[in-house]
CSV table of C-alpha atoms and ligand atoms in Angstrom, one decimal:
chain,number,residue,atom,x,y,z
A,1,MET,CA,77.8,74.1,108.6
A,2,LYS,CA,80.9,72.7,107.0
A,3,VAL,CA,83.7,73.9,104.8
A,4,SER,CA,83.8,71.8,101.6
A,5,LYS,CA,86.7,73.5,99.9
A,6,ASN,CA,88.7,76.7,99.3
A,7,ILE,CA,88.4,78.3,95.9
A,8,TYR,CA,90.5,81.1,94.4
A,9,LYS,CA,88.2,83.5,92.6
A,10,GLU,CA,87.0,87.1,92.4
A,11,CYS,CA,85.0,88.2,95.4
A,12,PRO,CA,82.0,90.5,94.8
A,13,LEU,CA,82.0,91.5,98.5
A,14,CYS,CA,85.5,93.1,98.8
A,15,GLY,CA,86.2,93.4,95.1
A,16,GLU,CA,89.5,91.5,95.4
A,17,THR,CA,90.6,88.1,93.9
A,18,HIS,CA,91.4,85.8,96.9
A,19,GLU,CA,90.7,82.5,98.5
A,20,LEU,CA,87.1,81.9,99.3
A,21,GLU,CA,85.5,79.2,101.5
A,22,LEU,CA,82.8,77.2,99.8
A,23,ARG,CA,80.6,76.0,102.7
A,24,THR,CA,77.4,74.0,103.0
A,25,ARG,CA,74.5,74.1,105.5
A,26,ILE,CA,71.0,72.7,105.8
A,27,SER,CA,68.5,75.3,104.6
A,28,HIS,CA,64.8,75.5,103.9
A,29,ALA,CA,63.0,76.4,100.7
A,30,LYS,CA,59.4,76.7,99.7
A,31,ILE,CA,58.6,74.6,96.6
A,32,LYS,CA,55.0,74.4,95.4
A,33,ASP,CA,53.8,75.5,98.8
A,34,ASP,CA,55.8,72.8,100.5
A,35,ASP,CA,58.7,73.4,103.0
A,36,VAL,CA,61.7,71.4,101.8
A,37,GLU,CA,65.0,70.9,103.6
A,38,TYR,CA,68.1,70.8,101.4
A,39,GLU,CA,71.8,71.2,101.4
A,40,GLU,CA,72.7,74.8,100.5
A,41,TYR,CA,76.2,75.9,99.1
A,42,TYR,CA,77.5,79.4,99.7
A,43,TYR,CA,80.8,81.3,99.7
A,44,VAL,CA,82.4,83.1,102.6
A,45,CYS,CA,84.8,86.0,102.3
A,46,PRO,CA,87.3,85.9,105.2
A,47,LYS,CA,88.1,89.6,104.7
A,48,SER,CA,84.5,90.9,105.2
A,49,PRO,CA,82.9,91.4,108.6
A,50,GLU,CA,80.6,88.8,110.1
A,51,GLY,CA,77.0,89.0,108.9
A,52,GLU,CA,78.1,90.6,105.5
A,53,ASN,CA,80.6,87.9,104.5
A,54,GLU,CA,78.3,85.4,102.6
A,55,PHE,CA,77.3,85.3,99.0
A,56,VAL,CA,76.1,82.9,96.3
A,57,ASP,CA,77.0,83.2,92.6
A,58,GLY,CA,74.9,82.2,89.7
A,59,LYS,CA,76.3,78.7,89.4
A,60,THR,CA,76.0,78.0,93.1
A,61,HIS,CA,72.5,79.3,93.1
A,62,ASN,CA,71.5,77.0,90.3
A,63,MET,CA,73.0,74.1,92.1
A,64,ASN,CA,71.1,75.0,95.3
A,65,MET,CA,67.8,75.2,93.3
A,66,LEU,CA,68.5,71.8,91.8
A,67,ASN,CA,69.2,70.3,95.2
A,68,ALA,CA,66.1,71.8,96.8
A,69,ARG,CA,63.9,70.6,93.9
A,70,ASN,CA,65.4,67.1,94.0
A,71,MET,CA,64.6,67.0,97.7
A,72,TYR,CA,61.1,67.9,96.9
A,73,ARG,CA,61.0,65.1,94.3
A,74,VAL,CA,62.3,62.6,96.9
A,75,LYS,CA,59.7,63.8,99.4
A,76,MET,CA,56.8,63.5,96.8
A,77,GLY,CA,58.1,60.1,95.5
A,78,LEU,CA,59.0,61.5,92.1
A,79,MET,CA,62.1,60.5,90.1
A,80,THR,CA,65.0,62.9,90.8
A,81,SER,CA,66.8,64.6,87.9
A,82,GLU,CA,69.8,62.2,88.3
A,83,GLU,CA,67.5,59.2,88.0
A,84,ILE,CA,66.0,60.7,84.8
A,85,VAL,CA,69.5,61.2,83.4
A,86,LYS,CA,70.4,57.6,84.3
A,87,LEU,CA,67.3,56.2,82.7
A,88,ARG,CA,68.0,58.1,79.5
A,89,GLU,CA,71.7,57.1,79.4
A,90,ASN,CA,70.7,53.5,79.9
A,91,TYR,CA,68.8,53.8,76.6
A,92,LYS,CA,71.8,55.7,75.1
A,93,MET,CA,69.5,58.5,74.0
A,94,SER,CA,69.8,62.3,73.9
A,95,GLN,CA,67.3,64.4,75.8
A,96,VAL,CA,65.6,65.3,72.5
A,97,ASP,CA,65.5,61.7,71.4
A,98,LEU,CA,63.8,60.5,74.6
A,99,ALA,CA,61.3,63.3,74.5
A,100,LYS,CA,60.4,62.5,70.9
A,101,THR,CA,60.2,58.7,71.7
A,102,LEU,CA,57.6,59.5,74.3
A,103,GLY,CA,55.8,61.9,72.0
A,104,TRP,CA,56.5,64.8,74.3
A,105,GLY,CA,57.7,68.4,73.5
A,106,GLU,CA,61.4,68.3,72.5
A,107,ALA,CA,62.6,70.3,75.5
A,108,THR,CA,60.6,68.3,78.1
A,109,ILE,CA,63.3,65.9,79.2
A,110,SER,CA,66.0,68.6,79.2
A,111,ARG,CA,63.8,70.6,81.6
A,112,TYR,CA,63.1,67.6,83.9
A,113,GLU,CA,66.8,66.9,84.1
A,114,SER,CA,67.4,70.4,85.3
A,115,ASN,CA,65.0,72.5,87.3
A,116,LEU,CA,61.4,71.8,86.2
A,117,ILE,CA,59.5,69.3,88.4
A,118,GLN,CA,57.6,66.8,86.4
A,119,TYR,CA,53.9,66.3,86.7
A,120,GLU,CA,52.9,63.0,88.2
A,121,ALA,CA,51.5,61.6,85.0
A,122,TYR,CA,54.8,62.2,83.2
A,123,ASP,CA,56.6,60.7,86.2
A,124,SER,CA,54.5,57.5,85.9
A,125,VAL,CA,55.5,57.1,82.3
A,126,LEU,CA,59.2,57.6,83.1
A,127,ARG,CA,59.0,55.1,85.9
A,128,MET,CA,57.3,52.5,83.7
A,129,ILE,CA,59.8,52.8,80.8
A,130,ARG,CA,62.7,52.6,83.3
A,131,LEU,CA,61.5,49.1,84.2
A,132,ASN,CA,60.0,48.0,81.0
A,133,SER,CA,62.0,48.4,77.9
A,134,TYR,CA,59.4,46.7,75.8
A,135,LEU,CA,57.1,49.5,76.6
A,136,THR,CA,59.7,52.0,75.5
A,137,TYR,CA,59.9,50.1,72.2
A,138,GLY,CA,56.2,50.5,71.8
A,139,PHE,CA,56.4,54.3,72.3
A,140,LEU,CA,59.3,54.5,69.8
A,141,LYS,CA,57.3,52.6,67.1
A,142,LYS,CA,54.3,54.9,67.7
A,143,ASN,CA,56.4,58.0,67.2
A,144,LYS,CA,58.5,56.6,64.3
A,145,GLU,CA,57.7,59.5,61.9
A,146,LYS,CA,59.5,62.0,64.3
A,147,PHE,CA,62.9,60.4,63.5
A,148,SER,CA,65.0,60.1,60.4
A,149,GLU,CA,65.2,56.5,59.1
A,150,GLU,CA,68.8,56.2,60.2
A,151,LYS,CA,68.2,57.6,63.7
A,152,TYR,CA,65.2,55.3,64.1
A,153,ALA,CA,67.2,52.2,63.2
A,154,ASP,CA,69.9,53.2,65.6
A,155,ILE,CA,67.6,53.9,68.6
A,156,SER,CA,65.4,50.8,68.0
A,157,SER,CA,68.3,48.5,67.9
A,158,THR,CA,69.6,49.8,71.2
A,159,ILE,CA,66.2,49.4,72.8
A,160,ALA,CA,65.8,45.9,71.2
A,161,ARG,CA,69.0,44.9,72.9
A,162,GLU,CA,67.7,46.2,76.2
A,163,VAL,CA,64.5,44.3,75.7
A,164,LYS,CA,66.4,41.0,75.2
A,165,THR,CA,68.3,41.5,78.4
A,166,SER,CA,66.7,43.4,81.3
A,167,GLY,CA,63.4,43.7,79.6
A,168,ARG,CA,62.9,39.9,79.5
A,169,GLU,CA,63.7,39.6,83.2
A,170,TYR,CA,61.1,42.3,83.9
A,171,LEU,CA,58.4,40.6,81.9
A,172,ARG,CA,59.1,37.2,83.5
A,173,ARG,CA,59.0,38.7,86.9
A,174,GLN,CA,55.6,40.2,86.0
A,175,VAL,CA,54.3,36.7,85.1
A,176,LEU,CA,55.6,35.3,88.4
A,177,GLU,CA,54.1,38.3,90.4
A,178,SER,CA,50.8,37.8,88.7
A,179,GLU,CA,50.7,34.3,90.1
A,180,TYR,CA,51.0,35.9,93.5
A,181,ILE,CA,48.2,38.4,93.1
A,182,ASP,CA,46.1,36.7,95.8
A,183,PHE,CA,49.0,36.7,98.2
A,184,GLU,CA,50.0,40.3,98.4
A,185,GLU,CA,49.0,40.5,102.1
A,186,GLU,CA,51.1,38.8,104.7
A,187,SER,CA,49.4,35.5,105.8
A,188,GLU,CA,50.1,32.0,107.0
A,189,TRP,CA,50.3,31.0,103.3
A,190,ASN,CA,53.3,33.2,102.4
A,191,GLY,CA,54.8,33.0,105.9
A,192,TYR,CA,54.0,36.6,106.6
A,193,SER,CA,56.5,37.9,104.0
A,194,VAL,CA,55.6,39.1,100.5
A,195,LEU,CA,57.2,37.6,97.4
A,196,ASN,CA,60.8,38.7,97.1
A,197,ILE,CA,62.1,37.7,93.7
A,198,ASP,CA,65.6,39.3,94.2
A,199,LYS,CA,66.0,37.0,97.2
A,200,ILE,CA,64.8,33.9,95.5
A,201,GLU,CA,67.3,34.4,92.7
A,202,CYS,CA,70.1,34.9,95.2
A,203,ILE,CA,69.1,31.8,97.2
A,204,ILE,CA,69.0,29.6,94.0
A,205,SER,CA,72.4,30.9,93.0
A,206,TYR,CA,73.8,30.2,96.5
A,207,PHE,CA,72.5,26.6,96.4
A,208,ALA,CA,73.8,26.1,92.9
A,209,SER,CA,77.3,27.4,94.0
A,210,LYS,CA,77.4,24.9,96.9
A,211,LEU,CA,75.9,21.8,95.4
A,212,LYS,CA,77.6,19.9,92.5
A,213,ILE,CA,74.3,18.9,90.9
A,214,LEU,CA,71.1,20.7,91.5
A,215,HIS,CA,67.9,19.7,89.7
A,216,LYS,CA,64.5,21.3,89.9
A,217,ILE,CA,62.6,19.0,92.2
A,218,LYS,CA,65.4,19.0,94.7
A,219,LEU,CA,65.8,22.8,94.5
A,220,MET,CA,62.1,23.2,95.2
A,221,LYS,CA,62.3,21.0,98.3
A,222,LEU,CA,65.4,23.0,99.5
A,223,LEU,CA,63.4,26.2,99.1
A,224,TRP,CA,60.5,24.7,101.2
A,225,TYR,CA,62.9,23.7,104.0
A,226,THR,CA,64.6,27.1,103.9
A,227,ASP,CA,61.3,28.9,104.2
A,228,MET,CA,59.9,26.6,106.9
A,229,LEU,CA,63.1,26.7,108.9
A,230,ASN,CA,63.3,30.5,108.7
A,231,TYR,CA,59.6,30.6,109.8
A,232,LYS,CA,60.4,28.4,112.7
A,233,GLN,CA,63.3,30.6,113.8
A,234,CYS,CA,62.1,34.1,112.9
A,235,GLY,CA,58.3,33.8,112.5
A,236,LYS,CA,58.6,34.8,108.8
A,237,SER,CA,59.4,33.0,105.5
A,238,MET,CA,62.6,34.0,103.7
A,239,THR,CA,61.1,34.3,100.2
A,240,GLY,CA,57.4,34.9,100.5
A,241,LEU,CA,56.7,31.8,98.3
A,242,VAL,CA,53.4,30.0,98.7
A,243,TYR,CA,53.6,26.1,98.6
A,244,ARG,CA,51.1,23.5,97.5
A,245,HIS,CA,50.9,19.8,98.2
A,246,HIS,CA,51.9,17.8,95.1
A,247,SER,CA,52.6,14.1,94.8
A,248,MET,CA,56.3,15.0,94.7
A,249,GLY,CA,56.0,17.0,97.9
A,250,ALA,CA,55.7,20.8,98.4
A,251,LEU,CA,56.1,22.9,95.3
A,252,PRO,CA,55.9,26.7,95.3
A,253,ILE,CA,53.2,28.4,93.2
A,254,GLY,CA,54.9,29.7,90.0
A,255,HIS,CA,57.7,27.1,90.0
A,256,ASP,CA,57.8,27.0,86.3
A,257,GLU,CA,58.0,30.8,86.1
A,258,ILE,CA,60.9,30.8,88.7
A,259,VAL,CA,62.9,28.5,86.4
A,260,GLU,CA,62.2,30.9,83.5
A,261,LEU,CA,63.6,34.0,85.2
A,262,ASP,CA,66.5,35.5,83.3
A,263,ASN,CA,68.6,35.8,86.4
A,264,VAL,CA,68.1,32.1,87.2
A,265,LEU,CA,70.8,30.3,85.3
A,266,VAL,CA,69.9,26.8,84.2
A,267,ASP,CA,70.8,24.2,81.6
A,268,LYS,CA,67.9,22.4,80.1
A,269,ILE,CA,68.6,18.8,79.3
A,270,GLU,CA,66.0,16.9,77.3
A,271,GLU,CA,65.8,13.3,78.4
A,272,TYR,CA,63.1,10.8,77.3
A,273,GLU,CA,60.4,13.4,76.9
A,274,LEU,CA,61.4,14.8,80.2
A,275,THR,CA,63.2,18.1,80.8
A,276,LYS,CA,66.0,18.1,83.4
A,277,TYR,CA,67.0,21.4,84.8
A,278,ASP,CA,70.5,21.8,86.0
A,279,PHE,CA,71.0,25.1,87.9
A,280,TYR,CA,74.3,26.9,88.1
A,281,PRO,CA,75.4,30.1,90.0
A,282,ASN,CA,74.8,33.6,88.6
A,283,ASN,CA,77.9,35.7,89.5
A,284,LYS,CA,76.2,39.0,88.4
A,285,LEU,CA,73.7,39.0,91.3
A,286,ASP,CA,74.1,41.2,94.3
A,287,MET,CA,74.4,38.6,97.0
A,288,THR,CA,74.5,41.1,99.8
A,289,ILE,CA,70.7,40.8,99.9
A,290,LEU,CA,71.3,37.6,101.9
A,291,ASP,CA,72.2,38.5,105.5
A,292,LEU,CA,74.1,36.4,108.0
A,293,ASN,CA,70.9,34.8,109.3
A,294,ASP,CA,69.8,33.8,105.8
A,295,ILE,CA,73.2,32.3,105.0
A,296,GLY,CA,73.1,30.4,108.3
A,297,ILE,CA,69.8,28.8,107.4
A,298,LEU,CA,70.8,28.1,103.8
A,299,ASP,CA,74.0,26.4,105.1
A,300,LYS,CA,72.0,24.3,107.5
A,301,VAL,CA,69.6,23.1,104.7
A,302,ILE,CA,72.6,22.4,102.5
A,303,SER,CA,74.5,20.3,105.1
A,304,LYS,CA,71.3,18.3,105.8
A,305,PHE,CA,70.4,17.5,102.1
A,306,GLU,CA,73.7,17.7,100.3
A,307,SER,CA,74.0,14.0,99.8
A,308,PHE,CA,70.3,13.4,99.2
A,309,SER,CA,69.1,12.4,95.7
A,310,THR,CA,65.9,13.8,94.4
A,311,ARG,CA,64.1,10.6,95.4
A,312,ASP,CA,65.7,10.7,98.9
A,313,ILE,CA,64.5,14.2,99.5
A,314,VAL,CA,61.0,13.5,98.1
A,315,GLU,CA,60.7,10.5,100.4
A,316,TYR,CA,62.0,12.5,103.3
A,317,MET,CA,59.4,15.2,102.7
A,318,HIS,CA,56.6,12.7,102.5
A,319,LYS,CA,57.1,12.0,106.2
A,320,GLU,CA,56.6,15.6,107.2
A,321,LYS,CA,53.4,16.5,109.1
A,322,ALA,CA,52.9,19.3,106.6
A,323,TYR,CA,52.6,16.7,103.8
A,324,ILE,CA,50.6,14.0,105.7
A,325,GLU,CA,48.0,16.4,106.9
A,326,THR,CA,47.3,18.2,103.6
A,327,GLY,CA,45.5,17.0,100.6
A,328,ASN,CA,46.6,17.0,96.9
A,329,MET,CA,47.0,20.6,95.6
A,330,GLU,CA,46.1,22.1,98.9
A,331,LEU,CA,48.1,25.1,100.2
A,332,ILE,CA,50.6,24.2,102.9
A,333,SER,CA,50.4,26.6,105.9
A,334,TYR,CA,53.7,27.9,107.3
A,335,SER,CA,52.4,26.9,110.8
A,336,TYR,CA,53.8,23.4,109.9
A,337,GLY,CA,57.2,25.1,110.2
A,338,GLU,CA,57.1,24.4,113.9
A,339,ASN,CA,57.3,20.6,113.1
A,340,VAL,CA,60.2,20.8,110.7
A,341,ASP,CA,63.4,19.5,112.3
A,342,ILE,CA,66.5,19.1,110.3
B,240,ZN,ZN1,86.4,89.1,99.7
């Protein structure tokens, strides 16, 4: 039990207007036959006797109900009302507009943002459109006749903008993830970690911020050494990438898709029918994903290979046991991490 603040208002217990304590405590509520713990707000009148000094007004009651229902949503893995508000605001739509876009009853979103708990099927749709703005665009087109021409143009241009930014990153991540469909379980091929695209993006940005020139082949080698060294030290890869033996050394599956990620910043330079990729840092990424252990390993890899040209690092890798003992296009087991020494 804690006092959150004192409020001056009319007290229904003693009938006077005076200072009331607004307190909170952990309470239980039954929602859809489930017992849910939530934070309950209530007022205390200091002039009334113990046991008869608590009350809840209409506004506080509604807030408590919302809290309890949101706790139920969290428990059941459903989106909370705040998350639904955030999703809608991201698309700059009113409650009615979003409901119409999805072909639902006009009041549906308004209810989900307050007290009504959404069915799982509706929750799935909301989750999908949160990630995939291209899908939202598809829903909007399908329900075009529900909007005035002007309104439709307005909403579709906002969604189109979203598709060009976060939507594109989402689609590209899906392509990369689809390359890893056979590696969703932890194994010697992914170094007992599953693919972590957020981390890959941060690692690339970190390398790019520390190295004056960073081209694709060198980057891919740095990733391999990072993962192998992490495996050697912690028994797990850092990124979950799976590497194959290529003539130029180890390359991760989906290396072309990694370069195409929207959060991976790169200049493409066309040179004699060959594309050169020059990576640079992305200051918009949340670099806190990299912990101290990660940074330690990245710095070690950087200090070893900083001055290596692409050719130097390829030649260096050719001497690795992991390279000598595997055939062309074969997967490279992380167990070779034990032999990596830099
Ligand atoms: Zn009172």
